[in-house]
Amino acid sequence: MLRLAASAASSRASTGAAVSSSLANAAHPAHTSISYGTSSSLRPRTLCPPNQLASTASFKLTGCQVKSMAEALSTSKLDSESSLAGKRQALFSLSDKRNLALLGNGLQELGYVIVSTGGTASALESAGVSVTKVEELTRFPEMLDGRVKTLHPNVHGGILARRDKEHHMEALDKHGIGTFDVVVVNLYPFYDTVTTSSGISFEHGIENIDIGGPAMIRAAAKNHKDVLVVVDSEDYPALLEYLRGGQDDQQFRRRLAWKAFQHVASYDSAVSEWLWKQTGGDKFPPSLTVPLSLKSSLRYGENPHQKAAFYIDKSLSEVNAGGIATSIQHHGKEMSYNNYLDADAAWNCVCEFTKPTCVIVKHTNPCGVASRDDIIEAYRLSVKADPVSAFGGIVAFNVEVDEALAKDIREFRSPTDGETRMFYEIVVAPKYSKKGLEVLRGKSKTLRILEASKNNKGKLSLRQVGGGWLAQEADDLTPENIQFNVVSEKAPDEKELHDAQFAWLCAKHVKSNAIVIAKNNCMLGMGSGQPNRLESLRIAMRKAGDEVKGAALASDAFFPFAWNDAVEEACQNGIGVIAEPGGSIRDADAIDCCNKYGVSLVFTNVRHFRH
């Protein structure tokens, strides 16, 4: 879990990857994931001391009525605590009741007395497990619509007492409290409840915040030397195996405790995120927690000597929000660190376009982009823009890959020699026809085929720096959101303006300093990542070749110089229209230069730096 915090007095940030995993993998720190409760049943678990409730006039039940109910429960099992003294006890309280019968019967066979809250008790009894209900231990009824249930010394004393502290055990004996050796608890499905597509009221969200459950989990995890705490049904078999073996493995107990605290931490992060949104507060809260769930361990990072893993962001804001992280892989080798970066860049770029479009990316930079009504033509034009770079790249489409397109991807030869079949690392698209998928699978055993959903707009972008994190809004602007203001004497015609908008949208996804040359909805050349804009221009011009005549040029930022620099070179080589943000102290030079050569110049007033 990534945590970012800041105060009004000073800007502070703290980070920590904290994620929970199935214990089969927990011994290795890279094998980690977050577990959320998924059941829809609601079972609050808090209980206040009887003497407080009896003296509180605001409750509908009078003190005498509460006392009477408690005495009735006490009379039915007057010696409940003493009858359990010396016996091993397991405490159950679950929203997610998967595999409950397996664990309940397994523990009962091992001689454990099962103590449980209401809904879980009913499920256990239905599975043939004998159950002692928690109110028989507390001698107090569930009340306040289930809010008051388990915060009671008879419960928490039995969890928190240290067996190696004589005075702890004497205190339990004095009050007739038995110990709990196993605590099995998971939490209300808050995450699923507040992310439902139908929406919920604020009051309903509040009622789904678990109180008693986290308290029991934290208590058991703190006292893990004596209490085994389980929050994930996937761990039931491992727990039973551990108990049957009569082991005393403290590392096993610590891993369970770690997972328990992570379960609560990720749950609290969802509650915190939801509540902050309810306050109508700023997009950048004073403290920020990002829950991360391990999707896969990777072979290595950017380079073979670097270990790596891939995590999914489990923030509420990312639910059904699309993106490469939640894509489905239909075929091919496992994804690598660099594969994820490149696929993300290609997918984010292609999703910007409304017409059928193909984008080819190499090292996160689009080296080929084309939009056409005929997607096969768009694909071929994208390859043609830079076939050398396209080889071994990532191909992305914003339309379905059908059989005809798949065959072209499989068979198309490189324009450099007309013989070499194009090779790709990844193909990513919003969907595939059955035949299209079948054909693509036949191209290569290693070709990774991804099906992804479009990224939602308005996401928060996070990036790590040494000792901290940068947060910003995503760069979601498109040509439809801005004005292309003509500042030159010559105004671009409709076609030239459209070319300028296309080039501008491409430049948004190219690493700075970025120059893109485009014509007829097709990228002709781009220059990226150069320390100065003039070199980026020259690279783009070289790739565009003779097609540069009458084409549009887009720059991600303003030109600091015009004469004997990038603007004049572009004009001299036949560029028809230039789109740039403007804002330089030498903007007048750029305008004068374009006027001299009869080139249209438009200012967007929007910069697109990409580092």
mmCIF file with all atom_site columns, N, CA and C in Angstrom, residues 521-570:
data_model
loop_
_atom_site.group_PDB
_atom_site.id
_atom_site.type_symbol
_atom_site.label_atom_id
_atom_site.label_alt_id
_atom_site.label_comp_id
_atom_site.label_asym_id
_atom_site.label_entity_id
_atom_site.label_seq_id
_atom_site.pdbx_PDB_ins_code
_atom_site.Cartn_x
_atom_site.Cartn_y
_atom_site.Cartn_z
_atom_site.occupancy
_atom_site.B_iso_or_equiv
_atom_site.pdbx_formal_charge
_atom_site.auth_seq_id
_atom_site.auth_comp_id
_atom_site.auth_asym_id
_atom_site.auth_atom_id
_atom_site.pdbx_PDB_model_num
ATOM 1   N N  . ASN A 1 521 ? -4.265 12.582 -41.879 1.00 0.00 ? 521 ASN A N  1
ATOM 2   C CA . ASN A 1 521 ? -4.516 11.665 -40.754 1.00 0.00 ? 521 ASN A CA 1
ATOM 3   C C  . ASN A 1 521 ? -3.457 10.584 -40.630 1.00 0.00 ? 521 ASN A C  1
ATOM 4   N N  . CYS A 1 522 ? -2.237 10.945 -40.912 1.00 0.00 ? 522 CYS A N  1
ATOM 5   C CA . CYS A 1 522 ? -1.148 9.967  -40.847 1.00 0.00 ? 522 CYS A CA 1
ATOM 6   C C  . CYS A 1 522 ? 0.128  10.644 -40.366 1.00 0.00 ? 522 CYS A C  1
ATOM 7   N N  . MET A 1 523 ? 0.765  10.048 -39.370 1.00 0.00 ? 523 MET A N  1
ATOM 8   C CA . MET A 1 523 ? 2.057  10.542 -38.925 1.00 0.00 ? 523 MET A CA 1
ATOM 9   C C  . MET A 1 523 ? 3.111  10.194 -39.975 1.00 0.00 ? 523 MET A C  1
ATOM 10  N N  . LEU A 1 524 ? 3.868  11.188 -40.393 1.00 0.00 ? 524 LEU A N  1
ATOM 11  C CA . LEU A 1 524 ? 4.926  10.975 -41.378 1.00 0.00 ? 524 LEU A CA 1
ATOM 12  C C  . LEU A 1 524 ? 6.291  10.843 -40.728 1.00 0.00 ? 524 LEU A C  1
ATOM 13  N N  . GLY A 1 525 ? 6.463  11.511 -39.604 1.00 0.00 ? 525 GLY A N  1
ATOM 14  C CA . GLY A 1 525 ? 7.737  11.444 -38.902 1.00 0.00 ? 525 GLY A CA 1
ATOM 15  C C  . GLY A 1 525 ? 7.642  12.130 -37.563 1.00 0.00 ? 525 GLY A C  1
ATOM 16  N N  . MET A 1 526 ? 8.459  11.688 -36.637 1.00 0.00 ? 526 MET A N  1
ATOM 17  C CA . MET A 1 526 ? 8.481  12.339 -35.323 1.00 0.00 ? 526 MET A CA 1
ATOM 18  C C  . MET A 1 526 ? 9.897  12.336 -34.781 1.00 0.00 ? 526 MET A C  1
ATOM 19  N N  . GLY A 1 527 ? 10.201 13.372 -33.987 1.00 0.00 ? 527 GLY A N  1
ATOM 20  C CA . GLY A 1 527 ? 11.458 13.438 -33.262 1.00 0.00 ? 527 GLY A CA 1
ATOM 21  C C  . GLY A 1 527 ? 11.147 13.544 -31.786 1.00 0.00 ? 527 GLY A C  1
ATOM 22  N N  . SER A 1 528 ? 11.809 12.718 -30.971 1.00 0.00 ? 528 SER A N  1
ATOM 23  C CA . SER A 1 528 ? 11.439 12.673 -29.548 1.00 0.00 ? 528 SER A CA 1
ATOM 24  C C  . SER A 1 528 ? 12.659 12.659 -28.651 1.00 0.00 ? 528 SER A C  1
ATOM 25  N N  . GLY A 1 529 ? 12.452 13.151 -27.431 1.00 0.00 ? 529 GLY A N  1
ATOM 26  C CA . GLY A 1 529 ? 13.422 12.984 -26.363 1.00 0.00 ? 529 GLY A CA 1
ATOM 27  C C  . GLY A 1 529 ? 14.745 13.694 -26.532 1.00 0.00 ? 529 GLY A C  1
ATOM 28  N N  . GLN A 1 530 ? 14.829 14.646 -27.441 1.00 0.00 ? 530 GLN A N  1
ATOM 29  C CA . GLN A 1 530 ? 16.097 15.352 -27.652 1.00 0.00 ? 530 GLN A CA 1
ATOM 30  C C  . GLN A 1 530 ? 16.213 16.537 -26.695 1.00 0.00 ? 530 GLN A C  1
ATOM 31  N N  . PRO A 1 531 ? 17.417 16.835 -26.245 1.00 0.00 ? 531 PRO A N  1
ATOM 32  C CA . PRO A 1 531 ? 17.605 17.964 -25.324 1.00 0.00 ? 531 PRO A CA 1
ATOM 33  C C  . PRO A 1 531 ? 17.259 19.313 -25.944 1.00 0.00 ? 531 PRO A C  1
ATOM 34  N N  . ASN A 1 532 ? 17.286 19.396 -27.295 1.00 0.00 ? 532 ASN A N  1
ATOM 35  C CA . ASN A 1 532 ? 16.877 20.646 -27.913 1.00 0.00 ? 532 ASN A CA 1
ATOM 36  C C  . ASN A 1 532 ? 15.882 20.371 -29.041 1.00 0.00 ? 532 ASN A C  1
ATOM 37  N N  . ARG A 1 533 ? 15.022 21.317 -29.260 1.00 0.00 ? 533 ARG A N  1
ATOM 38  C CA . ARG A 1 533 ? 13.906 21.156 -30.201 1.00 0.00 ? 533 ARG A CA 1
ATOM 39  C C  . ARG A 1 533 ? 14.385 21.070 -31.658 1.00 0.00 ? 533 ARG A C  1
ATOM 40  N N  . LEU A 1 534 ? 15.495 21.721 -31.948 1.00 0.00 ? 534 LEU A N  1
ATOM 41  C CA . LEU A 1 534 ? 16.010 21.710 -33.314 1.00 0.00 ? 534 LEU A CA 1
ATOM 42  C C  . LEU A 1 534 ? 16.385 20.287 -33.744 1.00 0.00 ? 534 LEU A C  1
ATOM 43  N N  . GLU A 1 535 ? 17.017 19.521 -32.836 1.00 0.00 ? 535 GLU A N  1
ATOM 44  C CA . GLU A 1 535 ? 17.394 18.145 -33.178 1.00 0.00 ? 535 GLU A CA 1
ATOM 45  C C  . GLU A 1 535 ? 16.157 17.266 -33.367 1.00 0.00 ? 535 GLU A C  1
ATOM 46  N N  . SER A 1 536 ? 15.151 17.465 -32.524 1.00 0.00 ? 536 SER A N  1
ATOM 47  C CA . SER A 1 536 ? 13.899 16.711 -32.700 1.00 0.00 ? 536 SER A CA 1
ATOM 48  C C  . SER A 1 536 ? 13.271 17.017 -34.055 1.00 0.00 ? 536 SER A C  1
ATOM 49  N N  . LEU A 1 537 ? 13.318 18.303 -34.452 1.00 0.00 ? 537 LEU A N  1
ATOM 50  C CA . LEU A 1 537 ? 12.789 18.694 -35.758 1.00 0.00 ? 537 LEU A CA 1
ATOM 51  C C  . LEU A 1 537 ? 13.527 17.974 -36.880 1.00 0.00 ? 537 LEU A C  1
ATOM 52  N N  . ARG A 1 538 ? 14.840 17.948 -36.830 1.00 0.00 ? 538 ARG A N  1
ATOM 53  C CA . ARG A 1 538 ? 15.627 17.339 -37.893 1.00 0.00 ? 538 ARG A CA 1
ATOM 54  C C  . ARG A 1 538 ? 15.379 15.839 -37.999 1.00 0.00 ? 538 ARG A C  1
ATOM 55  N N  . ILE A 1 539 ? 15.193 15.176 -36.866 1.00 0.00 ? 539 ILE A N  1
ATOM 56  C CA . ILE A 1 539 ? 14.869 13.743 -36.887 1.00 0.00 ? 539 ILE A CA 1
ATOM 57  C C  . ILE A 1 539 ? 13.506 13.525 -37.550 1.00 0.00 ? 539 ILE A C  1
ATOM 58  N N  . ALA A 1 540 ? 12.533 14.335 -37.172 1.00 0.00 ? 540 ALA A N  1
ATOM 59  C CA . ALA A 1 540 ? 11.190 14.205 -37.745 1.00 0.00 ? 540 ALA A CA 1
ATOM 60  C C  . ALA A 1 540 ? 11.204 14.479 -39.244 1.00 0.00 ? 540 ALA A C  1
ATOM 61  N N  . MET A 1 541 ? 11.956 15.499 -39.658 1.00 0.00 ? 541 MET A N  1
ATOM 62  C CA . MET A 1 541 ? 12.039 15.842 -41.083 1.00 0.00 ? 541 MET A CA 1
ATOM 63  C C  . MET A 1 541 ? 12.676 14.702 -41.877 1.00 0.00 ? 541 MET A C  1
ATOM 64  N N  . ARG A 1 542 ? 13.717 14.122 -41.318 1.00 0.00 ? 542 ARG A N  1
ATOM 65  C CA . ARG A 1 542 ? 14.396 13.032 -42.021 1.00 0.00 ? 542 ARG A CA 1
ATOM 66  C C  . ARG A 1 542 ? 13.461 11.839 -42.222 1.00 0.00 ? 542 ARG A C  1
ATOM 67  N N  . LYS A 1 543 ? 12.667 11.528 -41.212 1.00 0.00 ? 543 LYS A N  1
ATOM 68  C CA . LYS A 1 543 ? 11.743 10.399 -41.327 1.00 0.00 ? 543 LYS A CA 1
ATOM 69  C C  . LYS A 1 543 ? 10.606 10.708 -42.301 1.00 0.00 ? 543 LYS A C  1
ATOM 70  N N  . ALA A 1 544 ? 10.167 11.943 -42.338 1.00 0.00 ? 544 ALA A N  1
ATOM 71  C CA . ALA A 1 544 ? 9.060  12.312 -43.227 1.00 0.00 ? 544 ALA A CA 1
ATOM 72  C C  . ALA A 1 544 ? 9.501  12.341 -44.684 1.00 0.00 ? 544 ALA A C  1
ATOM 73  N N  . GLY A 1 545 ? 10.754 12.649 -44.950 1.00 0.00 ? 545 GLY A N  1
ATOM 74  C CA . GLY A 1 545 ? 11.269 12.659 -46.312 1.00 0.00 ? 545 GLY A CA 1
ATOM 75  C C  . GLY A 1 545 ? 10.571 13.674 -47.199 1.00 0.00 ? 545 GLY A C  1
ATOM 76  N N  . ASP A 1 546 ? 10.333 13.276 -48.450 1.00 0.00 ? 546 ASP A N  1
ATOM 77  C CA . ASP A 1 546 ? 9.724  14.188 -49.424 1.00 0.00 ? 546 ASP A CA 1
ATOM 78  C C  . ASP A 1 546 ? 8.274  14.527 -49.093 1.00 0.00 ? 546 ASP A C  1
ATOM 79  N N  . GLU A 1 547 ? 7.632  13.696 -48.252 1.00 0.00 ? 547 GLU A N  1
ATOM 80  C CA . GLU A 1 547 ? 6.221  13.942 -47.932 1.00 0.00 ? 547 GLU A CA 1
ATOM 81  C C  . GLU A 1 547 ? 6.022  15.160 -47.042 1.00 0.00 ? 547 GLU A C  1
ATOM 82  N N  . VAL A 1 548 ? 7.115  15.757 -46.589 1.00 0.00 ? 548 VAL A N  1
ATOM 83  C CA . VAL A 1 548 ? 7.017  16.910 -45.716 1.00 0.00 ? 548 VAL A CA 1
ATOM 84  C C  . VAL A 1 548 ? 6.377  18.114 -46.405 1.00 0.00 ? 548 VAL A C  1
ATOM 85  N N  . LYS A 1 549 ? 6.431  18.164 -47.738 1.00 0.00 ? 549 LYS A N  1
ATOM 86  C CA . LYS A 1 549 ? 5.872  19.302 -48.464 1.00 0.00 ? 549 LYS A CA 1
ATOM 87  C C  . LYS A 1 549 ? 4.378  19.456 -48.192 1.00 0.00 ? 549 LYS A C  1
ATOM 88  N N  . GLY A 1 550 ? 3.996  20.606 -47.645 1.00 0.00 ? 550 GLY A N  1
ATOM 89  C CA . GLY A 1 550 ? 2.597  20.891 -47.376 1.00 0.00 ? 550 GLY A CA 1
ATOM 90  C C  . GLY A 1 550 ? 2.036  20.213 -46.135 1.00 0.00 ? 550 GLY A C  1
ATOM 91  N N  . ALA A 1 551 ? 2.882  19.511 -45.378 1.00 0.00 ? 551 ALA A N  1
ATOM 92  C CA . ALA A 1 551 ? 2.419  18.799 -44.180 1.00 0.00 ? 551 ALA A CA 1
ATOM 93  C C  . ALA A 1 551 ? 2.299  19.744 -42.983 1.00 0.00 ? 551 ALA A C  1
ATOM 94  N N  . ALA A 1 552 ? 1.681  19.242 -41.933 1.00 0.00 ? 552 ALA A N  1
ATOM 95  C CA . ALA A 1 552 ? 1.541  19.997 -40.684 1.00 0.00 ? 552 ALA A CA 1
ATOM 96  C C  . ALA A 1 552 ? 2.626  19.576 -39.707 1.00 0.00 ? 552 ALA A C  1
ATOM 97  N N  . LEU A 1 553 ? 3.089  20.528 -38.932 1.00 0.00 ? 553 LEU A N  1
ATOM 98  C CA . LEU A 1 553 ? 4.088  20.260 -37.894 1.00 0.00 ? 553 LEU A CA 1
ATOM 99  C C  . LEU A 1 553 ? 3.521  20.718 -36.555 1.00 0.00 ? 553 LEU A C  1
ATOM 100 N N  . ALA A 1 554 ? 3.640  19.848 -35.535 1.00 0.00 ? 554 ALA A N  1
ATOM 101 C CA . ALA A 1 554 ? 3.205  20.194 -34.183 1.00 0.00 ? 554 ALA A CA 1
ATOM 102 C C  . ALA A 1 554 ? 4.367  20.061 -33.227 1.00 0.00 ? 554 ALA A C  1
ATOM 103 N N  . SER A 1 555 ? 4.480  21.028 -32.328 1.00 0.00 ? 555 SER A N  1
ATOM 104 C CA . SER A 1 555 ? 5.519  21.014 -31.301 1.00 0.00 ? 555 SER A CA 1
ATOM 105 C C  . SER A 1 555 ? 4.855  20.970 -29.929 1.00 0.00 ? 555 SER A C  1
ATOM 106 N N  . ASP A 1 556 ? 5.410  20.157 -29.006 1.00 0.00 ? 556 ASP A N  1
ATOM 107 C CA . ASP A 1 556 ? 4.786  20.036 -27.685 1.00 0.00 ? 556 ASP A CA 1
ATOM 108 C C  . ASP A 1 556 ? 4.951  21.307 -26.849 1.00 0.00 ? 556 ASP A C  1
ATOM 109 N N  . ALA A 1 557 ? 5.936  22.139 -27.198 1.00 0.00 ? 557 ALA A N  1
ATOM 110 C CA . ALA A 1 557 ? 6.156  23.394 -26.457 1.00 0.00 ? 557 ALA A CA 1
ATOM 111 C C  . ALA A 1 557 ? 6.575  24.479 -27.444 1.00 0.00 ? 557 ALA A C  1
ATOM 112 N N  . PHE A 1 558 ? 6.704  25.720 -26.938 1.00 0.00 ? 558 PHE A N  1
ATOM 113 C CA . PHE A 1 558 ? 7.024  26.820 -27.856 1.00 0.00 ? 558 PHE A CA 1
ATOM 114 C C  . PHE A 1 558 ? 8.453  26.718 -28.381 1.00 0.00 ? 558 PHE A C  1
ATOM 115 N N  . PHE A 1 559 ? 8.714  27.415 -29.462 1.00 0.00 ? 559 PHE A N  1
ATOM 116 C CA . PHE A 1 559 ? 10.052 27.491 -30.038 1.00 0.00 ? 559 PHE A CA 1
ATOM 117 C C  . PHE A 1 559 ? 10.787 28.684 -29.418 1.00 0.00 ? 559 PHE A C  1
ATOM 118 N N  . PRO A 1 560 ? 11.883 28.455 -28.743 1.00 0.00 ? 560 PRO A N  1
ATOM 119 C CA . PRO A 1 560 ? 12.608 29.575 -28.118 1.00 0.00 ? 560 PRO A CA 1
ATOM 120 C C  . PRO A 1 560 ? 13.269 30.500 -29.149 1.00 0.00 ? 560 PRO A C  1
ATOM 121 N N  . PHE A 1 561 ? 13.563 29.916 -30.327 1.00 0.00 ? 561 PHE A N  1
ATOM 122 C CA . PHE A 1 561 ? 14.169 30.717 -31.396 1.00 0.00 ? 561 PHE A CA 1
ATOM 123 C C  . PHE A 1 561 ? 13.490 30.362 -32.719 1.00 0.00 ? 561 PHE A C  1
ATOM 124 N N  . ALA A 1 562 ? 13.495 31.301 -33.647 1.00 0.00 ? 562 ALA A N  1
ATOM 125 C CA . ALA A 1 562 ? 12.869 31.079 -34.942 1.00 0.00 ? 562 ALA A CA 1
ATOM 126 C C  . ALA A 1 562 ? 13.875 31.182 -36.085 1.00 0.00 ? 562 ALA A C  1
ATOM 127 N N  . TRP A 1 563 ? 14.542 32.360 -36.214 1.00 0.00 ? 563 TRP A N  1
ATOM 128 C CA . TRP A 1 563 ? 15.494 32.578 -37.302 1.00 0.00 ? 563 TRP A CA 1
ATOM 129 C C  . TRP A 1 563 ? 16.721 31.689 -37.121 1.00 0.00 ? 563 TRP A C  1
ATOM 130 N N  . ASN A 1 564 ? 17.134 31.074 -38.253 1.00 0.00 ? 564 ASN A N  1
ATOM 131 C CA . ASN A 1 564 ? 18.282 30.164 -38.237 1.00 0.00 ? 564 ASN A CA 1
ATOM 132 C C  . ASN A 1 564 ? 18.111 29.049 -37.202 1.00 0.00 ? 564 ASN A C  1
ATOM 133 N N  . ASP A 1 565 ? 16.882 28.684 -36.953 1.00 0.00 ? 565 ASP A N  1
ATOM 134 C CA . ASP A 1 565 ? 16.580 27.642 -35.963 1.00 0.00 ? 565 ASP A CA 1
ATOM 135 C C  . ASP A 1 565 ? 15.405 26.800 -36.484 1.00 0.00 ? 565 ASP A C  1
ATOM 136 N N  . ALA A 1 566 ? 14.698 26.166 -35.560 1.00 0.00 ? 566 ALA A N  1
ATOM 137 C CA . ALA A 1 566 ? 13.698 25.166 -35.934 1.00 0.00 ? 566 ALA A CA 1
ATOM 138 C C  . ALA A 1 566 ? 12.589 25.727 -36.822 1.00 0.00 ? 566 ALA A C  1
ATOM 139 N N  . VAL A 1 567 ? 12.054 26.889 -36.479 1.00 0.00 ? 567 VAL A N  1
ATOM 140 C CA . VAL A 1 567 ? 10.943 27.441 -37.255 1.00 0.00 ? 567 VAL A CA 1
ATOM 141 C C  . VAL A 1 567 ? 11.364 27.705 -38.699 1.00 0.00 ? 567 VAL A C  1
ATOM 142 N N  . GLU A 1 568 ? 12.507 28.337 -38.871 1.00 0.00 ? 568 GLU A N  1
ATOM 143 C CA . GLU A 1 568 ? 12.939 28.663 -40.236 1.00 0.00 ? 568 GLU A CA 1
ATOM 144 C C  . GLU A 1 568 ? 13.283 27.393 -41.021 1.00 0.00 ? 568 GLU A C  1
ATOM 145 N N  . GLU A 1 569 ? 13.923 26.414 -40.378 1.00 0.00 ? 569 GLU A N  1
ATOM 146 C CA . GLU A 1 569 ? 14.230 25.158 -41.077 1.00 0.00 ? 569 GLU A CA 1
ATOM 147 C C  . GLU A 1 569 ? 12.953 24.461 -41.525 1.00 0.00 ? 569 GLU A C  1
ATOM 148 N N  . ALA A 1 570 ? 11.929 24.474 -40.674 1.00 0.00 ? 570 ALA A N  1
ATOM 149 C CA . ALA A 1 570 ? 10.660 23.853 -41.037 1.00 0.00 ? 570 ALA A CA 1
ATOM 150 C C  . ALA A 1 570 ? 10.051 24.559 -42.246 1.00 0.00 ? 570 ALA A C  1
#
